[in-house]
Amino acid sequence: MSRVVTVAAAQLGPIQRDHTRADAIERLLAQMRGAAERGADLVVFPELALTTFFPRWWYEGDSAELAAWYETELPSADTKPLWEEARRLRVGFCLGFAEATPDGHRFNTSVLVGPDGTEIGRYRKIHLPGHREHEPRRGFQHLEKRYFETGDLGFPVYAAFGGTVGMLICNDRRWPEAYRMLGLQGVELVCIGYNTPVHNPPAPEHDRFGDFHNHLVMQAGAYQNGTFVVGTAKAGTEEGVDHIGGSCVIHPSGAVIAQCTGLGDELAVAACDLDDCISYKATVFDFDAHRRPDQYGRLTDTT
Ligand code: CDT
């Protein structure tokens, strides 16, 4: 049985504040159809792909305006066309969205949906960057710590698309522990969506390295765990804030095998033979043979 999965990183250009869910879904559908024409089995959309990146704004208290950014059900009447089109095209997808649970919790979440349109599983973002309090001196804020709880699902992997699939969300990709948690479960394909501003207000000296750091961490995560990585940006100038692009597909060697070149809606498509993971997992990164967890206590004992 073939272990080749054709994946598409479905980069989005900006989604502005006044764009509706229906506006976003229309663009996601166009990307999904384009990916299907290019043979995709799996389409990876960005983090918070249904709305603008609302954590850049401060909301006093728990306003209705804030609550409106979250999905209380998925699929909903607005988002259902994406599920229906996936089923029609026989294409799966990974989609980032703001999740409000029935029992009142809020997470930055990705959902993995199979080619039959049924939900395979979710991941709730664990590394929430930014700050919790109002910091009006910043040109724009990054209030993920205020608007989301730390994910409560751990780092799950799912048997899907003929292999073992995991998800990370944006800032997670900068943390080697996140990939390793998936690697220890035999992950072969990691789907990552991101919204990364070009400018980091607390460390502007890092700004010129934004694209480099993006690929550096995802390529290292792929190689060190013998897995494919698909990284998908919401790119371009959203509500006056510039975001990096660079959406790509990365081979377990660490090599980028497909990449978007612009900052708008664009696809990077690659055929990924999941069996390419084997030689990495069986040699250099044979965990059973070479890892020394008895020496790694400090990884979990300290922040
Ligand atoms: N969305 C997200 O996690 N973005 C962060 C921005 C930098 S931290 C303020 C990232 O790691 O790309």
PDB file of C-alpha atoms and ligand atoms in Angstrom:
ATOM      1  CA  MET A   1       0.000   0.000   0.000  1.00  0.00           C
ATOM      2  CA  SER A   2       1.310   3.414  -0.972  1.00  0.00           C
ATOM      3  CA  ARG A   3       2.488   5.660   1.824  1.00  0.00           C
ATOM      4  CA  VAL A   4       2.643   8.757  -0.351  1.00  0.00           C
ATOM      5  CA  VAL A   5       0.472  11.574   0.982  1.00  0.00           C
ATOM      6  CA  THR A   6       0.216  14.701  -1.111  1.00  0.00           C
ATOM      7  CA  VAL A   7      -0.045  17.674   1.211  1.00  0.00           C
ATOM      8  CA  ALA A   8      -0.789  21.326   0.533  1.00  0.00           C
ATOM      9  CA  ALA A   9       0.225  24.186   2.775  1.00  0.00           C
ATOM     10  CA  ALA A  10      -2.705  26.523   2.046  1.00  0.00           C
ATOM     11  CA  GLN A  11      -1.306  29.923   2.932  1.00  0.00           C
ATOM     12  CA  LEU A  12      -3.787  32.739   3.424  1.00  0.00           C
ATOM     13  CA  GLY A  13      -3.213  36.415   2.952  1.00  0.00           C
ATOM     14  CA  PRO A  14      -4.656  38.699   5.625  1.00  0.00           C
ATOM     15  CA  ILE A  15      -8.186  38.422   7.007  1.00  0.00           C
ATOM     16  CA  GLN A  16      -9.323  41.875   8.070  1.00  0.00           C
ATOM     17  CA  ARG A  17     -11.524  42.704  11.037  1.00  0.00           C
ATOM     18  CA  ASP A  18     -14.671  43.250   8.991  1.00  0.00           C
ATOM     19  CA  HIS A  19     -14.330  40.018   7.002  1.00  0.00           C
ATOM     20  CA  THR A  20     -17.049  37.543   7.878  1.00  0.00           C
ATOM     21  CA  ARG A  21     -16.748  33.797   8.423  1.00  0.00           C
ATOM     22  CA  ALA A  22     -18.429  33.386   5.037  1.00  0.00           C
ATOM     23  CA  ASP A  23     -15.707  35.562   3.421  1.00  0.00           C
ATOM     24  CA  ALA A  24     -13.001  33.392   4.966  1.00  0.00           C
ATOM     25  CA  ILE A  25     -14.721  30.130   4.025  1.00  0.00           C
ATOM     26  CA  GLU A  26     -14.985  31.265   0.411  1.00  0.00           C
ATOM     27  CA  ARG A  27     -11.195  31.673   0.298  1.00  0.00           C
ATOM     28  CA  LEU A  28     -10.587  28.376   2.109  1.00  0.00           C
ATOM     29  CA  LEU A  29     -12.830  26.634  -0.423  1.00  0.00           C
ATOM     30  CA  ALA A  30     -10.894  28.135  -3.330  1.00  0.00           C
ATOM     31  CA  GLN A  31      -7.639  26.954  -1.757  1.00  0.00           C
ATOM     32  CA  MET A  32      -9.060  23.488  -1.126  1.00  0.00           C
ATOM     33  CA  ARG A  33     -10.255  23.175  -4.732  1.00  0.00           C
ATOM     34  CA  GLY A  34      -6.873  24.336  -6.062  1.00  0.00           C
ATOM     35  CA  ALA A  35      -5.113  21.832  -3.811  1.00  0.00           C
ATOM     36  CA  ALA A  36      -7.415  19.014  -4.957  1.00  0.00           C
ATOM     37  CA  GLU A  37      -6.638  19.846  -8.597  1.00  0.00           C
ATOM     38  CA  ARG A  38      -2.975  19.393  -7.724  1.00  0.00           C
ATOM     39  CA  GLY A  39      -3.650  15.996  -6.192  1.00  0.00           C
ATOM     40  CA  ALA A  40      -3.691  16.928  -2.513  1.00  0.00           C
ATOM     41  CA  ASP A  41      -4.894  14.391   0.045  1.00  0.00           C
ATOM     42  CA  LEU A  42      -4.519  16.830   2.944  1.00  0.00           C
ATOM     43  CA  VAL A  43      -4.764  20.640   3.051  1.00  0.00           C
ATOM     44  CA  VAL A  44      -3.208  22.478   6.000  1.00  0.00           C
ATOM     45  CA  PHE A  45      -4.704  25.893   6.764  1.00  0.00           C
ATOM     46  CA  PRO A  46      -3.229  28.506   9.153  1.00  0.00           C
ATOM     47  CA  GLU A  47      -3.795  29.169  12.847  1.00  0.00           C
ATOM     48  CA  LEU A  48      -7.058  31.119  13.484  1.00  0.00           C
ATOM     49  CA  ALA A  49      -7.964  30.738   9.818  1.00  0.00           C
ATOM     50  CA  LEU A  50     -11.579  31.871  10.142  1.00  0.00           C
ATOM     51  CA  THR A  51     -10.960  35.364  11.517  1.00  0.00           C
ATOM     52  CA  THR A  52      -8.435  38.129  11.832  1.00  0.00           C
ATOM     53  CA  PHE A  53      -5.782  37.598  14.562  1.00  0.00           C
ATOM     54  CA  PHE A  54      -7.935  39.213  17.264  1.00  0.00           C
ATOM     55  CA  PRO A  55      -5.439  38.815  20.183  1.00  0.00           C
ATOM     56  CA  ARG A  56      -3.760  41.961  18.883  1.00  0.00           C
ATOM     57  CA  TRP A  57      -6.561  43.960  20.535  1.00  0.00           C
ATOM     58  CA  TRP A  58      -7.428  44.551  24.165  1.00  0.00           C
ATOM     59  CA  TYR A  59     -11.012  43.819  25.194  1.00  0.00           C
ATOM     60  CA  GLU A  60     -12.228  45.007  28.583  1.00  0.00           C
ATOM     61  CA  GLY A  61     -13.866  42.112  30.413  1.00  0.00           C
ATOM     62  CA  ASP A  62     -15.733  39.390  28.589  1.00  0.00           C
ATOM     63  CA  SER A  63     -17.541  41.443  25.978  1.00  0.00           C
ATOM     64  CA  ALA A  64     -19.869  40.170  23.286  1.00  0.00           C
ATOM     65  CA  GLU A  65     -17.407  41.625  20.789  1.00  0.00           C
ATOM     66  CA  LEU A  66     -14.676  39.318  22.138  1.00  0.00           C
ATOM     67  CA  ALA A  67     -16.965  36.280  22.326  1.00  0.00           C
ATOM     68  CA  ALA A  68     -17.856  36.728  18.654  1.00  0.00           C
ATOM     69  CA  TRP A  69     -14.334  35.650  17.565  1.00  0.00           C
ATOM     70  CA  TYR A  70     -14.805  32.103  18.902  1.00  0.00           C
ATOM     71  CA  GLU A  71     -16.552  29.109  17.335  1.00  0.00           C
ATOM     72  CA  THR A  72     -19.104  27.513  19.660  1.00  0.00           C
ATOM     73  CA  GLU A  73     -19.727  24.635  17.254  1.00  0.00           C
ATOM     74  CA  LEU A  74     -17.833  23.162  14.339  1.00  0.00           C
ATOM     75  CA  PRO A  75     -18.978  22.786  11.714  1.00  0.00           C
ATOM     76  CA  SER A  76     -21.509  25.569  12.079  1.00  0.00           C
ATOM     77  CA  ALA A  77     -23.945  26.840   9.471  1.00  0.00           C
ATOM     78  CA  ASP A  78     -21.209  29.224   8.224  1.00  0.00           C
ATOM     79  CA  THR A  79     -18.365  26.712   8.185  1.00  0.00           C
ATOM     80  CA  LYS A  80     -20.225  23.604   6.989  1.00  0.00           C
ATOM     81  CA  PRO A  81     -19.469  24.222   3.284  1.00  0.00           C
ATOM     82  CA  LEU A  82     -15.801  23.432   3.976  1.00  0.00           C
ATOM     83  CA  TRP A  83     -16.698  20.050   5.498  1.00  0.00           C
ATOM     84  CA  GLU A  84     -19.051  19.305   2.600  1.00  0.00           C
ATOM     85  CA  GLU A  85     -16.481  20.239  -0.024  1.00  0.00           C
ATOM     86  CA  ALA A  86     -13.827  18.096   1.696  1.00  0.00           C
ATOM     87  CA  ARG A  87     -16.180  15.130   1.459  1.00  0.00           C
ATOM     88  CA  ARG A  88     -17.022  15.883  -2.187  1.00  0.00           C
ATOM     89  CA  LEU A  89     -13.356  16.251  -3.179  1.00  0.00           C
ATOM     90  CA  ARG A  90     -12.153  13.444  -0.886  1.00  0.00           C
ATOM     91  CA  VAL A  91      -9.576  15.794   0.644  1.00  0.00           C
ATOM     92  CA  GLY A  92      -8.803  16.062   4.353  1.00  0.00           C
ATOM     93  CA  PHE A  93      -7.830  19.264   6.108  1.00  0.00           C
ATOM     94  CA  CYS A  94      -6.326  20.774   9.223  1.00  0.00           C
ATOM     95  CA  LEU A  95      -7.883  24.064  10.299  1.00  0.00           C
ATOM     96  CA  GLY A  96      -6.996  26.518  13.068  1.00  0.00           C
ATOM     97  CA  PHE A  97      -9.811  28.282  14.913  1.00  0.00           C
ATOM     98  CA  ALA A  98     -10.700  29.891  18.248  1.00  0.00           C
ATOM     99  CA  GLU A  99     -12.678  27.327  20.227  1.00  0.00           C
ATOM    100  CA  ALA A 100     -15.291  28.084  22.902  1.00  0.00           C
ATOM    101  CA  THR A 101     -16.367  24.856  24.608  1.00  0.00           C
ATOM    102  CA  PRO A 102     -19.917  24.254  25.910  1.00  0.00           C
ATOM    103  CA  ASP A 103     -18.557  24.325  29.492  1.00  0.00           C
ATOM    104  CA  GLY A 104     -17.037  27.775  29.090  1.00  0.00           C
ATOM    105  CA  HIS A 105     -13.373  27.160  28.171  1.00  0.00           C
ATOM    106  CA  ARG A 106     -11.532  28.927  25.370  1.00  0.00           C
ATOM    107  CA  PHE A 107      -8.665  27.444  23.404  1.00  0.00           C
ATOM    108  CA  ASN A 108      -6.558  28.177  20.341  1.00  0.00           C
ATOM    109  CA  THR A 109      -7.317  24.933  18.507  1.00  0.00           C
ATOM    110  CA  SER A 110      -6.659  22.983  15.322  1.00  0.00           C
ATOM    111  CA  VAL A 111      -9.022  20.328  14.047  1.00  0.00           C
ATOM    112  CA  LEU A 112      -8.010  17.491  11.739  1.00  0.00           C
ATOM    113  CA  VAL A 113     -10.745  16.332   9.364  1.00  0.00           C
ATOM    114  CA  GLY A 114     -10.578  13.248   7.171  1.00  0.00           C
ATOM    115  CA  PRO A 115     -11.420  12.973   3.447  1.00  0.00           C
ATOM    116  CA  ASP A 116     -14.867  11.679   4.420  1.00  0.00           C
ATOM    117  CA  GLY A 117     -15.561  14.976   6.193  1.00  0.00           C
ATOM    118  CA  THR A 118     -15.505  13.488   9.687  1.00  0.00           C
ATOM    119  CA  GLU A 119     -13.421  14.877  12.524  1.00  0.00           C
ATOM    120  CA  ILE A 120     -10.315  12.833  13.324  1.00  0.00           C
ATOM    121  CA  GLY A 121      -9.150  14.840  16.311  1.00  0.00           C
ATOM    122  CA  ARG A 122      -8.097  18.166  17.808  1.00  0.00           C
ATOM    123  CA  TYR A 123      -5.049  19.824  19.287  1.00  0.00           C
ATOM    124  CA  ARG A 124      -5.256  22.782  21.680  1.00  0.00           C
ATOM    125  CA  LYS A 125      -2.257  25.121  21.684  1.00  0.00           C
ATOM    126  CA  ILE A 126       0.038  24.674  24.668  1.00  0.00           C
ATOM    127  CA  HIS A 127       2.709  27.369  24.198  1.00  0.00           C
ATOM    128  CA  LEU A 128       0.671  30.573  24.341  1.00  0.00           C
ATOM    129  CA  PRO A 129       2.942  33.551  23.634  1.00  0.00           C
ATOM    130  CA  GLY A 130       2.561  37.209  24.514  1.00  0.00           C
ATOM    131  CA  HIS A 131       1.029  38.678  27.661  1.00  0.00           C
ATOM    132  CA  ARG A 132      -2.109  38.792  29.790  1.00  0.00           C
ATOM    133  CA  GLU A 133      -2.432  42.433  30.760  1.00  0.00           C
ATOM    134  CA  HIS A 134      -3.085  45.595  28.782  1.00  0.00           C
ATOM    135  CA  GLU A 135       0.173  46.916  27.305  1.00  0.00           C
ATOM    136  CA  PRO A 136      -0.973  49.964  25.347  1.00  0.00           C
ATOM    137  CA  ARG A 137       2.606  51.162  24.809  1.00  0.00           C
ATOM    138  CA  ARG A 138       2.988  48.411  22.206  1.00  0.00           C
ATOM    139  CA  GLY A 139       2.036  49.317  18.647  1.00  0.00           C
ATOM    140  CA  PHE A 140      -0.104  46.179  18.732  1.00  0.00           C
ATOM    141  CA  GLN A 141      -0.632  43.641  21.469  1.00  0.00           C
ATOM    142  CA  HIS A 142      -0.369  39.867  21.690  1.00  0.00           C
ATOM    143  CA  LEU A 143      -2.976  38.801  24.238  1.00  0.00           C
ATOM    144  CA  GLU A 144      -3.104  35.054  23.668  1.00  0.00           C
ATOM    145  CA  LYS A 145      -2.360  34.424  27.347  1.00  0.00           C
ATOM    146  CA  ARG A 146      -5.520  36.396  28.172  1.00  0.00           C
ATOM    147  CA  TYR A 147      -7.895  35.025  25.584  1.00  0.00           C
ATOM    148  CA  PHE A 148      -6.935  31.328  25.610  1.00  0.00           C
ATOM    149  CA  GLU A 149      -6.299  28.681  28.246  1.00  0.00           C
ATOM    150  CA  THR A 150      -3.339  26.334  27.943  1.00  0.00           C
ATOM    151  CA  GLY A 151      -4.393  23.361  25.850  1.00  0.00           C
ATOM    152  CA  ASP A 152      -5.701  20.391  27.851  1.00  0.00           C
ATOM    153  CA  LEU A 153      -5.255  17.608  25.310  1.00  0.00           C
ATOM    154  CA  GLY A 154      -1.489  17.147  25.586  1.00  0.00           C
ATOM    155  CA  PHE A 155       0.246  16.448  22.266  1.00  0.00           C
ATOM    156  CA  PRO A 156      -1.919  13.761  20.639  1.00  0.00           C
ATOM    157  CA  VAL A 157      -1.147  11.915  17.424  1.00  0.00           C
ATOM    158  CA  TYR A 158      -3.723  10.337  15.170  1.00  0.00           C
ATOM    159  CA  ALA A 159      -3.618   7.365  12.798  1.00  0.00           C
ATOM    160  CA  ALA A 160      -4.670   9.110   9.598  1.00  0.00           C
ATOM    161  CA  PHE A 161      -3.766   9.552   5.947  1.00  0.00           C
ATOM    162  CA  GLY A 162      -1.885   6.244   6.006  1.00  0.00           C
ATOM    163  CA  GLY A 163       0.485   7.397   8.752  1.00  0.00           C
ATOM    164  CA  THR A 164       0.792   9.032  12.163  1.00  0.00           C
ATOM    165  CA  VAL A 165      -0.235  12.679  12.192  1.00  0.00           C
ATOM    166  CA  GLY A 166       0.194  15.370  14.854  1.00  0.00           C
ATOM    167  CA  MET A 167      -0.539  19.077  15.104  1.00  0.00           C
ATOM    168  CA  LEU A 168       1.223  22.073  16.654  1.00  0.00           C
ATOM    169  CA  ILE A 169       0.131  25.693  16.559  1.00  0.00           C
ATOM    170  CA  CYS A 170       2.366  28.667  15.800  1.00  0.00           C
ATOM    171  CA  ASN A 171       4.530  29.429  18.860  1.00  0.00           C
ATOM    172  CA  ASP A 172       4.650  25.677  19.669  1.00  0.00           C
ATOM    173  CA  ARG A 173       6.922  25.304  16.649  1.00  0.00           C
ATOM    174  CA  ARG A 174       9.710  27.186  18.414  1.00  0.00           C
ATOM    175  CA  TRP A 175       9.893  24.589  21.234  1.00  0.00           C
ATOM    176  CA  PRO A 176      11.811  21.344  20.603  1.00  0.00           C
ATOM    177  CA  GLU A 177       9.872  19.599  23.379  1.00  0.00           C
ATOM    178  CA  ALA A 178       6.666  19.984  21.388  1.00  0.00           C
ATOM    179  CA  TYR A 179       8.008  18.089  18.362  1.00  0.00           C
ATOM    180  CA  ARG A 180       9.672  15.546  20.643  1.00  0.00           C
ATOM    181  CA  MET A 181       6.376  14.804  22.385  1.00  0.00           C
ATOM    182  CA  LEU A 182       5.006  13.929  18.950  1.00  0.00           C
ATOM    183  CA  GLY A 183       8.220  12.193  17.864  1.00  0.00           C
ATOM    184  CA  LEU A 184       8.055   9.891  20.871  1.00  0.00           C
ATOM    185  CA  GLN A 185       4.683   8.723  19.552  1.00  0.00           C
ATOM    186  CA  GLY A 186       6.102   8.012  16.102  1.00  0.00           C
ATOM    187  CA  VAL A 187       4.758  11.064  14.311  1.00  0.00           C
ATOM    188  CA  GLU A 188       5.358  11.118  10.561  1.00  0.00           C
ATOM    189  CA  LEU A 189       3.548  14.329   9.586  1.00  0.00           C
ATOM    190  CA  VAL A 190       3.184  17.445  11.737  1.00  0.00           C
ATOM    191  CA  CYS A 191       0.655  20.091  10.652  1.00  0.00           C
ATOM    192  CA  ILE A 192       1.412  23.616  11.889  1.00  0.00           C
ATOM    193  CA  GLY A 193      -0.507  26.831  11.294  1.00  0.00           C
ATOM    194  CA  TYR A 194       0.925  30.204  12.268  1.00  0.00           C
ATOM    195  CA  ASN A 195       0.370  33.985  12.480  1.00  0.00           C
ATOM    196  CA  THR A 196       3.778  35.583  12.999  1.00  0.00           C
ATOM    197  CA  PRO A 197       4.145  39.360  12.988  1.00  0.00           C
ATOM    198  CA  VAL A 198       7.323  40.644  11.349  1.00  0.00           C
ATOM    199  CA  HIS A 199       7.801  43.004  14.294  1.00  0.00           C
ATOM    200  CA  ASN A 200       8.190  41.681  17.841  1.00  0.00           C
ATOM    201  CA  PRO A 201       7.702  44.736  20.102  1.00  0.00           C
ATOM    202  CA  PRO A 202       9.744  43.402  23.079  1.00  0.00           C
ATOM    203  CA  ALA A 203      12.682  42.380  20.837  1.00  0.00           C
ATOM    204  CA  PRO A 204      12.783  44.430  17.628  1.00  0.00           C
ATOM    205  CA  GLU A 205      16.383  43.328  17.092  1.00  0.00           C
ATOM    206  CA  HIS A 206      14.979  39.902  16.148  1.00  0.00           C
ATOM    207  CA  ASP A 207      12.753  41.267  13.402  1.00  0.00           C
ATOM    208  CA  ARG A 208      15.208  40.787  10.548  1.00  0.00           C
ATOM    209  CA  PHE A 209      15.496  37.080  11.425  1.00  0.00           C
ATOM    210  CA  GLY A 210      11.755  36.306  11.311  1.00  0.00           C
ATOM    211  CA  ASP A 211      11.752  34.221   8.129  1.00  0.00           C
ATOM    212  CA  PHE A 212      15.017  32.528   9.072  1.00  0.00           C
ATOM    213  CA  HIS A 213      13.786  31.549  12.547  1.00  0.00           C
ATOM    214  CA  ASN A 214      10.525  30.265  11.087  1.00  0.00           C
ATOM    215  CA  HIS A 215      12.263  27.776   8.840  1.00  0.00           C
ATOM    216  CA  LEU A 216      15.079  27.067  11.296  1.00  0.00           C
ATOM    217  CA  VAL A 217      12.747  25.704  13.973  1.00  0.00           C
ATOM    218  CA  MET A 218      10.489  23.723  11.648  1.00  0.00           C
ATOM    219  CA  GLN A 219      13.398  22.191   9.711  1.00  0.00           C
ATOM    220  CA  ALA A 220      15.119  21.223  12.970  1.00  0.00           C
ATOM    221  CA  GLY A 221      11.892  19.760  14.353  1.00  0.00           C
ATOM    222  CA  ALA A 222      11.432  17.686  11.211  1.00  0.00           C
ATOM    223  CA  TYR A 223      14.986  16.341  11.094  1.00  0.00           C
ATOM    224  CA  GLN A 224      15.384  15.669  14.828  1.00  0.00           C
ATOM    225  CA  ASN A 225      12.201  13.598  14.872  1.00  0.00           C
ATOM    226  CA  GLY A 226      12.353  12.039  11.403  1.00  0.00           C
ATOM    227  CA  THR A 227       9.036  13.535  10.335  1.00  0.00           C
ATOM    228  CA  PHE A 228       7.490  15.635   7.605  1.00  0.00           C
ATOM    229  CA  VAL A 229       6.374  19.091   8.744  1.00  0.00           C
ATOM    230  CA  VAL A 230       3.832  21.286   6.965  1.00  0.00           C
ATOM    231  CA  GLY A 231       3.916  24.916   8.109  1.00  0.00           C
ATOM    232  CA  THR A 232       1.198  27.286   6.916  1.00  0.00           C
ATOM    233  CA  ALA A 233       1.091  31.045   7.463  1.00  0.00           C
ATOM    234  CA  LYS A 234      -1.577  33.647   7.590  1.00  0.00           C
ATOM    235  CA  ALA A 235       0.620  36.222   5.907  1.00  0.00           C
ATOM    236  CA  GLY A 236       0.697  39.828   4.745  1.00  0.00           C
ATOM    237  CA  THR A 237      -0.603  43.041   6.256  1.00  0.00           C
ATOM    238  CA  GLU A 238      -3.565  42.376   8.541  1.00  0.00           C
ATOM    239  CA  GLU A 239      -5.113  45.405  10.231  1.00  0.00           C
ATOM    240  CA  GLY A 240      -1.856  47.306   9.716  1.00  0.00           C
ATOM    241  CA  VAL A 241       0.387  44.551  11.133  1.00  0.00           C
ATOM    242  CA  ASP A 242       2.820  42.831   8.740  1.00  0.00           C
ATOM    243  CA  HIS A 243       3.084  39.045   8.995  1.00  0.00           C
ATOM    244  CA  ILE A 244       5.663  36.678   7.551  1.00  0.00           C
ATOM    245  CA  GLY A 245       4.769  34.072   4.917  1.00  0.00           C
ATOM    246  CA  GLY A 246       7.143  31.257   4.020  1.00  0.00           C
ATOM    247  CA  SER A 247       4.579  28.448   4.193  1.00  0.00           C
ATOM    248  CA  CYS A 248       6.296  25.225   3.303  1.00  0.00           C
ATOM    249  CA  VAL A 249       6.536  21.455   3.334  1.00  0.00           C
ATOM    250  CA  ILE A 250       9.628  20.002   5.004  1.00  0.00           C
ATOM    251  CA  HIS A 251      11.069  16.515   4.485  1.00  0.00           C
ATOM    252  CA  PRO A 252      12.450  14.417   7.394  1.00  0.00           C
ATOM    253  CA  SER A 253      15.923  15.292   6.097  1.00  0.00           C
ATOM    254  CA  GLY A 254      15.103  18.855   7.142  1.00  0.00           C
ATOM    255  CA  ALA A 255      15.016  20.031   3.511  1.00  0.00           C
ATOM    256  CA  VAL A 256      12.222  22.347   2.346  1.00  0.00           C
ATOM    257  CA  ILE A 257      10.550  20.556  -0.577  1.00  0.00           C
ATOM    258  CA  ALA A 258       7.819  23.106  -1.428  1.00  0.00           C
ATOM    259  CA  GLN A 259       7.424  26.735  -0.419  1.00  0.00           C
ATOM    260  CA  CYS A 260       5.147  29.726  -1.021  1.00  0.00           C
ATOM    261  CA  THR A 261       6.901  32.789  -2.358  1.00  0.00           C
ATOM    262  CA  GLY A 262       4.340  35.573  -1.771  1.00  0.00           C
ATOM    263  CA  LEU A 263       2.251  36.920   1.100  1.00  0.00           C
ATOM    264  CA  GLY A 264      -1.238  36.177  -0.242  1.00  0.00           C
ATOM    265  CA  ASP A 265      -3.450  33.130  -0.758  1.00  0.00           C
ATOM    266  CA  GLU A 266      -1.070  30.571  -2.236  1.00  0.00           C
ATOM    267  CA  LEU A 267      -0.417  26.831  -2.200  1.00  0.00           C
ATOM    268  CA  ALA A 268       2.786  24.881  -1.610  1.00  0.00           C
ATOM    269  CA  VAL A 269       2.171  21.265  -2.607  1.00  0.00           C
ATOM    270  CA  ALA A 270       4.421  18.237  -2.171  1.00  0.00           C
ATOM    271  CA  ALA A 271       4.087  14.478  -2.404  1.00  0.00           C
ATOM    272  CA  CYS A 272       5.365  13.083   0.895  1.00  0.00           C
ATOM    273  CA  ASP A 273       6.439   9.458   1.051  1.00  0.00           C
ATOM    274  CA  LEU A 274       5.964   8.715   4.734  1.00  0.00           C
ATOM    275  CA  ASP A 275       8.382   5.804   4.386  1.00  0.00           C
ATOM    276  CA  ASP A 276      11.126   8.437   4.072  1.00  0.00           C
ATOM    277  CA  CYS A 277      10.773   8.870   7.842  1.00  0.00           C
ATOM    278  CA  ILE A 278      11.987   5.343   8.474  1.00  0.00           C
ATOM    279  CA  SER A 279      15.718   5.764   7.872  1.00  0.00           C
ATOM    280  CA  TYR A 280      15.835   8.738  10.276  1.00  0.00           C
ATOM    281  CA  LYS A 281      13.811   7.030  12.972  1.00  0.00           C
ATOM    282  CA  ALA A 282      15.816   3.817  12.606  1.00  0.00           C
ATOM    283  CA  THR A 283      19.333   5.275  12.667  1.00  0.00           C
ATOM    284  CA  VAL A 284      20.443   8.733  13.892  1.00  0.00           C
ATOM    285  CA  PHE A 285      17.168   9.257  15.762  1.00  0.00           C
ATOM    286  CA  ASP A 286      16.558   5.700  16.929  1.00  0.00           C
ATOM    287  CA  PHE A 287      15.215   6.858  20.286  1.00  0.00           C
ATOM    288  CA  ASP A 288      15.398   3.442  21.946  1.00  0.00           C
ATOM    289  CA  ALA A 289      19.052   3.106  21.074  1.00  0.00           C
ATOM    290  CA  HIS A 290      20.295   6.643  21.636  1.00  0.00           C
ATOM    291  CA  ARG A 291      18.054   8.775  23.853  1.00  0.00           C
ATOM    292  CA  ARG A 292      19.140   9.152  27.491  1.00  0.00           C
ATOM    293  CA  PRO A 293      15.945  10.159  29.339  1.00  0.00           C
ATOM    294  CA  ASP A 294      17.548   9.345  32.702  1.00  0.00           C
ATOM    295  CA  GLN A 295      19.797  12.366  32.066  1.00  0.00           C
ATOM    296  CA  TYR A 296      16.977  14.707  31.033  1.00  0.00           C
ATOM    297  CA  GLY A 297      15.251  15.253  34.383  1.00  0.00           C
ATOM    298  CA  ARG A 298      15.857  18.999  34.274  1.00  0.00           C
ATOM    299  CA  LEU A 299      13.637  19.215  31.177  1.00  0.00           C
ATOM    300  CA  THR A 300      10.561  18.559  33.273  1.00  0.00           C
ATOM    301  CA  ASP A 301      11.804  19.679  36.698  1.00  0.00           C
ATOM    302  CA  THR A 302      12.431  23.296  35.649  1.00  0.00           C
ATOM    303  CA  THR A 303      10.711  25.882  33.467  1.00  0.00           C
TER     304      THR A 303
HETATM  305  N1  CDT B   1       0.532  33.224  16.980  1.00  0.00           N
HETATM  306  C1  CDT B   1       1.754  33.079  17.544  1.00  0.00           C
HETATM  307  O1  CDT B   1       1.972  32.199  18.358  1.00  0.00           O
HETATM  308  N2  CDT B   1       2.682  33.975  17.165  1.00  0.00           N
HETATM  309  C2  CDT B   1       3.990  34.074  17.764  1.00  0.00           C
HETATM  310  C3  CDT B   1       4.420  35.487  17.678  1.00  0.00           C
HETATM  311  C4  CDT B   1       5.637  35.785  18.424  1.00  0.00           C
HETATM  312  S1  CDT B   1       5.483  35.908  20.134  1.00  0.00           S
HETATM  313  C5  CDT B   1       4.745  37.400  20.455  1.00  0.00           C
HETATM  314  C6  CDT B   1       5.016  33.178  17.083  1.00  0.00           C
HETATM  315  O2  CDT B   1       5.736  32.469  17.786  1.00  0.00           O
HETATM  316  O3  CDT B   1       5.147  33.215  15.861  1.00  0.00           O
END
